[in-house]
XYZ file of C-alpha atoms in Angstrom:
302
model
C 215.036 176.379 3.793
C 217.571 173.726 6.337
C 215.940 175.248 9.740
C 212.527 174.150 8.053
C 213.877 170.577 7.264
C 215.141 169.905 10.827
C 211.960 171.002 12.276
C 209.835 169.229 10.603
C 212.059 166.062 10.789
C 211.887 166.944 14.740
C 207.833 166.524 14.565
C 208.332 163.123 12.955
C 210.094 162.148 15.247
C 208.206 162.651 18.254
C 204.867 161.734 16.879
C 205.180 157.858 17.005
C 206.319 158.074 20.629
C 202.999 160.380 20.965
C 200.739 158.247 19.627
C 202.210 155.030 21.450
C 202.000 156.442 24.879
C 198.334 156.807 24.414
C 196.947 153.367 24.050
C 200.094 152.155 26.494
C 198.590 154.739 29.365
C 195.144 153.360 28.557
C 195.659 149.365 28.737
C 197.185 149.976 31.800
C 195.838 147.862 34.689
C 197.136 150.479 37.674
C 196.342 153.447 36.059
C 192.648 151.571 35.043
C 192.712 150.221 38.470
C 189.443 149.001 39.437
C 187.374 148.132 42.083
C 189.253 144.718 43.894
C 192.338 146.363 42.491
C 195.291 148.467 43.666
C 194.245 149.704 47.349
C 191.800 146.942 47.242
C 193.779 144.478 46.772
C 196.945 145.475 49.002
C 194.239 146.159 51.643
C 192.594 142.906 51.567
C 196.020 141.216 51.846
C 197.406 143.479 54.192
C 200.686 144.471 52.286
C 201.541 147.888 53.786
C 204.746 148.024 52.686
C 203.476 148.139 49.033
C 201.040 150.917 50.009
C 202.743 152.715 51.076
C 204.939 152.746 48.355
C 202.885 153.380 46.114
C 200.653 155.788 48.178
C 201.639 159.161 46.526
C 199.525 158.045 43.496
C 197.282 155.953 44.684
C 195.549 158.752 47.543
C 193.063 159.917 45.617
C 191.398 156.836 45.339
C 191.414 155.577 49.548
C 187.582 156.087 49.410
C 187.094 154.333 45.972
C 184.018 151.557 45.796
C 184.332 147.775 45.015
C 180.978 145.883 43.173
C 179.657 145.469 46.698
C 180.095 149.177 47.683
C 183.046 148.225 49.858
C 186.326 150.670 50.634
C 189.726 149.188 51.167
C 189.136 150.123 54.907
C 186.035 147.549 54.992
C 188.838 144.754 53.519
C 191.182 145.600 55.879
C 188.987 145.237 58.664
C 187.511 142.055 57.017
C 190.841 140.529 57.009
C 192.276 141.724 60.276
C 194.900 144.322 58.861
C 195.384 146.858 62.123
C 198.375 147.993 60.756
C 197.044 149.091 56.833
C 193.968 150.084 59.008
C 195.222 152.619 61.192
C 197.224 153.725 58.528
C 194.326 154.256 56.354
C 192.738 156.097 59.234
C 195.594 157.986 59.834
C 195.309 158.785 56.024
C 192.196 160.313 57.080
C 189.814 158.603 54.998
C 186.345 158.029 55.505
C 185.348 156.258 58.992
C 181.682 155.762 58.170
C 181.142 154.616 54.918
C 178.588 151.340 53.822
C 178.480 148.844 51.723
C 175.557 147.396 49.832
C 174.110 145.714 53.313
C 174.749 149.814 54.727
C 177.831 147.910 56.897
C 180.625 150.141 58.222
C 184.157 148.858 58.699
C 183.632 149.113 62.313
C 180.797 146.418 61.888
C 183.131 144.368 59.739
C 185.582 144.433 62.565
C 183.395 143.287 64.929
C 181.288 140.652 62.851
C 184.820 139.428 62.430
C 186.279 139.904 65.976
C 189.515 141.882 65.451
C 189.194 143.566 68.365
C 192.931 145.788 67.512
C 190.916 146.646 64.331
C 187.948 148.170 66.159
C 189.972 149.625 68.853
C 191.982 151.639 66.249
C 188.366 152.681 64.358
C 186.832 153.790 67.671
C 190.108 155.885 68.762
C 189.635 157.735 65.892
C 186.364 158.861 65.384
C 184.007 155.869 63.440
C 180.446 156.145 64.975
C 179.389 152.948 66.765
C 175.454 153.744 66.480
C 175.662 153.050 62.322
C 173.044 150.900 61.294
C 172.565 147.962 58.854
C 170.209 146.993 56.644
C 169.002 145.473 59.771
C 168.780 148.386 61.896
C 171.500 146.282 63.900
C 174.219 148.332 65.114
C 177.981 147.202 66.119
C 176.769 146.591 69.944
C 173.776 144.048 68.186
C 176.860 142.070 66.461
C 178.691 141.798 69.205
C 176.054 140.667 71.636
C 175.088 137.754 68.943
C 178.237 136.284 68.291
C 178.265 136.968 71.860
C 181.995 139.300 72.658
C 182.023 140.897 76.061
C 185.430 142.604 75.342
C 183.560 144.038 72.141
C 180.659 144.658 74.023
C 182.876 146.671 76.582
C 184.609 148.693 73.754
C 181.872 149.555 71.969
C 179.806 151.337 75.002
C 183.326 152.616 76.538
C 182.847 154.763 73.723
C 179.350 155.789 73.801
C 177.634 152.709 72.115
C 173.649 153.515 72.599
C 173.380 150.220 75.133
C 169.868 150.052 74.271
C 169.424 151.131 70.621
C 166.532 148.770 68.916
C 166.951 147.069 65.025
C 164.071 147.034 62.976
C 162.397 144.736 64.653
C 162.501 146.760 67.809
C 164.610 144.118 69.426
C 167.929 145.988 71.587
C 171.380 143.974 71.810
C 169.909 142.827 75.452
C 166.885 141.468 73.833
C 169.152 139.160 70.906
C 171.476 138.209 73.249
C 168.639 136.717 74.924
C 167.043 134.788 71.967
C 170.371 133.454 71.148
C 170.585 132.036 75.087
C 173.538 133.567 75.515
C 173.188 133.785 79.630
C 176.660 135.827 80.058
C 176.353 138.208 77.665
C 172.808 138.558 79.296
C 174.254 139.022 82.739
C 176.740 141.958 81.255
C 174.549 144.118 79.960
C 172.084 144.320 82.486
C 174.983 144.880 84.689
C 175.866 147.732 82.021
C 172.548 149.299 82.654
C 170.519 148.006 80.104
C 166.757 148.043 79.965
C 165.042 145.164 81.536
C 161.619 147.041 80.619
C 162.613 147.425 76.830
C 160.119 146.077 74.092
C 160.001 145.174 70.548
C 157.659 146.311 68.002
C 155.115 143.795 69.162
C 155.300 145.747 72.907
C 157.019 142.092 74.290
C 159.840 142.699 77.331
C 162.974 140.173 77.652
C 161.107 138.404 79.842
C 158.505 137.600 77.814
C 161.134 136.618 74.779
C 163.176 135.057 77.764
C 160.029 132.764 78.435
C 158.991 132.107 74.547
C 163.113 131.090 73.748
C 162.166 128.897 77.828
C 166.311 129.965 78.929
C 165.227 129.717 82.887
C 168.483 130.933 83.891
C 168.224 134.274 81.612
C 164.571 134.121 83.144
C 166.172 134.028 87.078
C 168.494 137.040 85.751
C 166.127 139.214 83.950
C 163.744 138.945 87.524
C 166.762 139.794 89.852
C 167.265 143.339 87.672
C 163.509 144.017 88.279
C 161.677 142.528 85.269
C 157.989 143.107 85.112
C 155.977 139.702 84.964
C 152.500 141.721 84.913
C 153.092 143.233 81.823
C 151.200 142.323 78.238
C 152.357 142.764 75.050
C 149.586 144.025 72.450
C 148.500 140.673 72.083
C 147.353 140.981 75.909
C 149.836 138.039 76.755
C 152.045 137.768 79.785
C 155.386 136.325 80.425
C 153.044 133.436 82.143
C 151.299 132.949 78.973
C 154.306 132.780 76.268
C 156.045 130.276 79.348
C 152.788 127.650 79.064
C 152.929 127.406 75.159
C 155.996 125.739 75.932
C 154.718 122.242 77.933
C 158.162 120.647 77.939
C 159.542 124.128 80.452
C 156.967 123.554 83.302
C 159.855 124.598 85.527
C 159.580 128.399 83.935
C 155.885 128.649 84.956
C 156.557 127.522 87.725
C 159.060 129.587 88.967
C 157.282 132.986 87.596
C 154.080 131.795 89.955
C 156.451 131.833 92.610
C 158.246 134.658 91.678
C 154.757 136.723 91.495
C 154.054 135.566 94.520
C 156.731 136.528 96.174
C 156.458 139.764 94.680
C 152.520 139.805 96.168
C 154.154 139.209 99.735
C 156.142 141.771 99.606
C 153.594 144.300 98.653
C 151.932 143.089 101.517
C 154.953 143.780 103.621
C 155.316 147.261 102.350
C 151.231 147.836 103.667
C 152.381 147.213 107.094
C 150.467 144.408 109.625
C 146.885 145.853 109.554
C 147.142 146.232 105.923
C 148.611 142.159 105.572
C 145.568 141.112 108.157
C 143.048 142.778 106.011
C 144.501 141.312 102.885
C 144.405 137.881 103.989
C 140.973 137.915 105.728
C 139.124 139.490 102.539
C 141.033 138.013 99.409
C 143.354 135.401 100.137
C 141.704 133.211 97.429
C 141.537 135.915 94.775
C 145.154 136.539 95.397
C 145.799 132.517 95.573
C 143.972 132.406 91.720
C 146.006 135.429 90.349
C 149.477 134.521 91.175
C 149.331 130.625 90.695
C 146.170 130.090 88.553
C 146.574 128.799 85.153
C 146.529 131.792 82.654
C 144.369 130.690 79.298
C 146.797 128.833 76.811
C 147.015 131.416 73.665
C 145.535 130.899 70.701
C 149.200 129.751 68.339
C 148.106 131.568 65.599
C 147.562 134.857 66.933
C 151.548 135.765 67.636
C 153.146 136.619 64.775
């Protein structure tokens, strides 16, 4: 009997502590960590020391998402905490998760120009060719900034230089839309396709003529851009140049380049062909190369 009474006493002593522990565990903000707490906040502020101290029980949450579907790696990249990025990458976190806008940690690092974070991610195998919600790759973003060091780093890790976004724009075309002449020259030197076509079959030269950037036009022509190409509206680069009366030098330069091309074609045919061409079609050649094209209807451009 005494043994039974003692056993009941021990049960009564344990009951309160056991019942009290349940609500305490449920109410602990660390244990019910939401998307913005714990690893996310440590990664965002670059608190590597705290991250290491609490890693033993937080390691299972390394790929958790917050409300924007960002992982701790996203936030470390946004804020440029390279040591945290390296720590998470070495702990085998997912390197290519996408947030609500389908942007990967690498894209966020490029957007915020954190070159060291970009380098670490690429070294650990992050993909440079993922596309965000607009179809842009990390190289498109580097071209928009513009940042030649980031673009070079991405290309060294097999970024597709002629990747197209949802508009059909390559990084080269994207740089042209912002008049980033140095980036245009850099991409051309790296082998970007000067004849790439967007969704309306417009070439980089046509976009440059539409933007009105004579320096970029000259760069493209030096790399073999085709003046005669027609898009789906039957427009040429000359047509787009004539949409900008304030840029007469553009159309003049295109005409001169066209005339030069035709002279080169003639020289290749030999002296006899040159004489025949000059005697039979001199007037037509002048009209084709120097004549002003008919102004297109503005309403047809989409």
